[in-house]
XYZ file of C-alpha atoms in Angstrom:
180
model
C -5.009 -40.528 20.555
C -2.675 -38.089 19.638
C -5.129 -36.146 16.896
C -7.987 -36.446 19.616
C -5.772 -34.204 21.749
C -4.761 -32.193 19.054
C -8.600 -31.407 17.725
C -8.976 -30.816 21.093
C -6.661 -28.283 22.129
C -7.382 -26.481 18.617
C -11.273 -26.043 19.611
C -10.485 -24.754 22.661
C -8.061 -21.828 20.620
C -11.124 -21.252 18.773
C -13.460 -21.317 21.262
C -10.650 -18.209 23.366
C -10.439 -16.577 19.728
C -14.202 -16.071 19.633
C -14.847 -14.826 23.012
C -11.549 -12.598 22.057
C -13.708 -11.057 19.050
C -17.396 -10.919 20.499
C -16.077 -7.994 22.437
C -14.677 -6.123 19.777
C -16.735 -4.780 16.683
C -15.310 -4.475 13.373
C -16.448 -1.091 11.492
C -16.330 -0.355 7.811
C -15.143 3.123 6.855
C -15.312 4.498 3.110
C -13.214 7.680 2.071
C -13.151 9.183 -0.834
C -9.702 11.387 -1.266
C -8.419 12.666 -3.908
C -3.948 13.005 -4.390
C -2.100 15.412 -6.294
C 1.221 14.783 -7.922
C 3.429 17.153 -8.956
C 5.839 16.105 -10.931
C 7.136 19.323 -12.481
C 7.485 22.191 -10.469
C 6.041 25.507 -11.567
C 6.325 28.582 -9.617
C 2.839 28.298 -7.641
C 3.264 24.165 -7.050
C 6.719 23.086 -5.895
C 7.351 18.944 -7.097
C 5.759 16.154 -4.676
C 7.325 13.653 -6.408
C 11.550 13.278 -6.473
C 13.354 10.678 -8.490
C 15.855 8.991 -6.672
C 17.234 6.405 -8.867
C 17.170 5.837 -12.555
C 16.570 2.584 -13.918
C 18.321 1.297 -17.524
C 15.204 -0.407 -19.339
C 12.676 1.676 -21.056
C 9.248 0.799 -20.852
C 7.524 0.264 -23.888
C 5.405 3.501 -25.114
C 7.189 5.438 -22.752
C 10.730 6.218 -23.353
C 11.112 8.427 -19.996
C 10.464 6.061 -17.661
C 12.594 3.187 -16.991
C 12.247 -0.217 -15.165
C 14.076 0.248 -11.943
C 13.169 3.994 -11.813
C 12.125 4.500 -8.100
C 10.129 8.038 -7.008
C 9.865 9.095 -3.172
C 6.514 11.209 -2.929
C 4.831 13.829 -0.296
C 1.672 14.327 -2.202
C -1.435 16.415 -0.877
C -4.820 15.057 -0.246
C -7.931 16.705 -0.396
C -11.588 16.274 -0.298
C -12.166 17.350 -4.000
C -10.191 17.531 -7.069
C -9.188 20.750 -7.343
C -5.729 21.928 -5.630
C -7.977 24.694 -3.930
C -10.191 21.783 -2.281
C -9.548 21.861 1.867
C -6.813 19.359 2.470
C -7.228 16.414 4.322
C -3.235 14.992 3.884
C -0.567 13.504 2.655
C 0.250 10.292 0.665
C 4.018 9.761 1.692
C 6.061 7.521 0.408
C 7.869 6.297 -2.292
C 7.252 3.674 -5.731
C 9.701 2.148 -8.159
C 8.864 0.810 -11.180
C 9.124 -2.917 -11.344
C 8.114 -4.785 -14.681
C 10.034 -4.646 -17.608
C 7.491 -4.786 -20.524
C 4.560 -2.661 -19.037
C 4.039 0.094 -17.110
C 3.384 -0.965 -13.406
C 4.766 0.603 -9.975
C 4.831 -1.004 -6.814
C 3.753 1.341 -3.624
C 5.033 1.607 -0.235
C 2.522 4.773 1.062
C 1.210 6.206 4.172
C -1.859 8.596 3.876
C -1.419 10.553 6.838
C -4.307 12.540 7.852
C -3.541 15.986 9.288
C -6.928 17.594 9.577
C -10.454 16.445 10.573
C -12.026 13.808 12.316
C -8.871 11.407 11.474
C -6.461 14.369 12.174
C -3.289 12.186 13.091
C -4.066 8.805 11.738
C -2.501 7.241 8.929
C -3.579 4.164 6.162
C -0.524 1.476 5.300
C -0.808 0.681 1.782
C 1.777 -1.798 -0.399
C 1.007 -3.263 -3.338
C 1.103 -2.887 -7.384
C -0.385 -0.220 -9.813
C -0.748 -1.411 -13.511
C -0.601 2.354 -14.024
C -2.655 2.300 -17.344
C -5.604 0.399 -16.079
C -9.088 2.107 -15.609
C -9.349 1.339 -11.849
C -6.249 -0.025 -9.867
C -6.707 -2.192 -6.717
C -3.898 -1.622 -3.709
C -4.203 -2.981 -0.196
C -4.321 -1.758 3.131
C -1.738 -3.615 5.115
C -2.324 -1.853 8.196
C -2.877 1.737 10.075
C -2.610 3.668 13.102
C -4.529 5.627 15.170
C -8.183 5.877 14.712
C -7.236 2.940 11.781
C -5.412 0.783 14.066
C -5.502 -2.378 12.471
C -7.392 -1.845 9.567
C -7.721 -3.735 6.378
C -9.080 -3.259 3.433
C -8.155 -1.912 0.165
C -8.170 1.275 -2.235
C -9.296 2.015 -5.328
C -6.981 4.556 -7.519
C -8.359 6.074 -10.615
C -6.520 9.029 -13.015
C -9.056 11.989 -12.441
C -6.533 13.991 -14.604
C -3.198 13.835 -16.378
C -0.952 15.648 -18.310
C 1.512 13.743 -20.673
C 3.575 17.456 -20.866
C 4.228 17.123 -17.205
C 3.408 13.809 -16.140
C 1.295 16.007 -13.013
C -1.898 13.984 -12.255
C -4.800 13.936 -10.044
C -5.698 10.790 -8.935
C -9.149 9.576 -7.381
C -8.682 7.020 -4.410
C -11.445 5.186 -2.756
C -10.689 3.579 0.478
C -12.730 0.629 1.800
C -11.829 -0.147 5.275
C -12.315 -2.215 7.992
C -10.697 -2.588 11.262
C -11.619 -3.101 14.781
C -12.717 -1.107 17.422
């Protein structure tokens, strides 16, 4: 008796959940965006990416970075990727790196939109970059504004890099959806 009036309170959440969503419609945004970091400074770029704490390991094929090193980041965003493209944002934030025998980050970033038609919304995103693959796959864990509660995910891809520097462009493809 007790799972019959368990099944049934259960369908009847359901049943309020649906009529909840028939009202709302979920829309699918892509953006295409690309981010510029600047890891060494040069008298026309100033650094958009500060170490704050220096890990002890170093990773394997690259001496200079170190598990446990951790990066906060204001990066521009723009439509192209060129530095002269019109700017959309900023990815802010910050990463650390966080395996010991390969070269993966975990990020913590808002892209905050300051101009255009998402001019003051921003995109949530947490999750893990295994920095030398092709494409890397992040989440969206949330947003705000004209992305309030969106999901979805991004796709990061090295447009350009230079080992001198460690400055790189980097593609990003953002599939969301969220409800309006």
């Amino acid at each position: 008796m007790a799972n019959i009036k368990c099944c049934i309170v259960l369908l009847q959440l359901l049943a309020l959940i649906s009529v909840a969503l028939a009202g709302a419609a979920i829309t699918s945004t892509h953006l295409q965006l690309y981010m510029h970091e600047t890891v060494a400074a040069s008298p026309w770029s100033p650094a958009t990416v500060v170490p704050v704490a220096r890990g002890t390991t170093p990773m394997p094929g690259d001496p200079n970075t170190r598990f446990g090193d951790m990066y906060v980041i204001d990066n521009p965003l723009t439509e192209g990727p060129s530095a002269t493209s019109p700017a959309v944002g900023r990815a802010q934030g910050f990463y650390l790196f966080v395996a010991q025998h390969e070269l993966a980050a975990m990020h913590y970033l808002s892209l905050v939109f300051t101009a255009g038609r998402y001019n003051g919304s921003y995109i949530v995103i947490q999750g893990r970059d295994t920095i030398p693959a092709k494409v890397r796959e992040l989440p969206v864990v949330g947003g705000v504004g004209r992305f309030r509660g969106a999901t979805g995910y991004g796709l990061l891809r090295t447009h350009s890099f230079d080992s001198t520097t460690k400055n790189a462009v980097l593609k990003i493809d953002m599939y969301l959806n969220n409800m309006k």
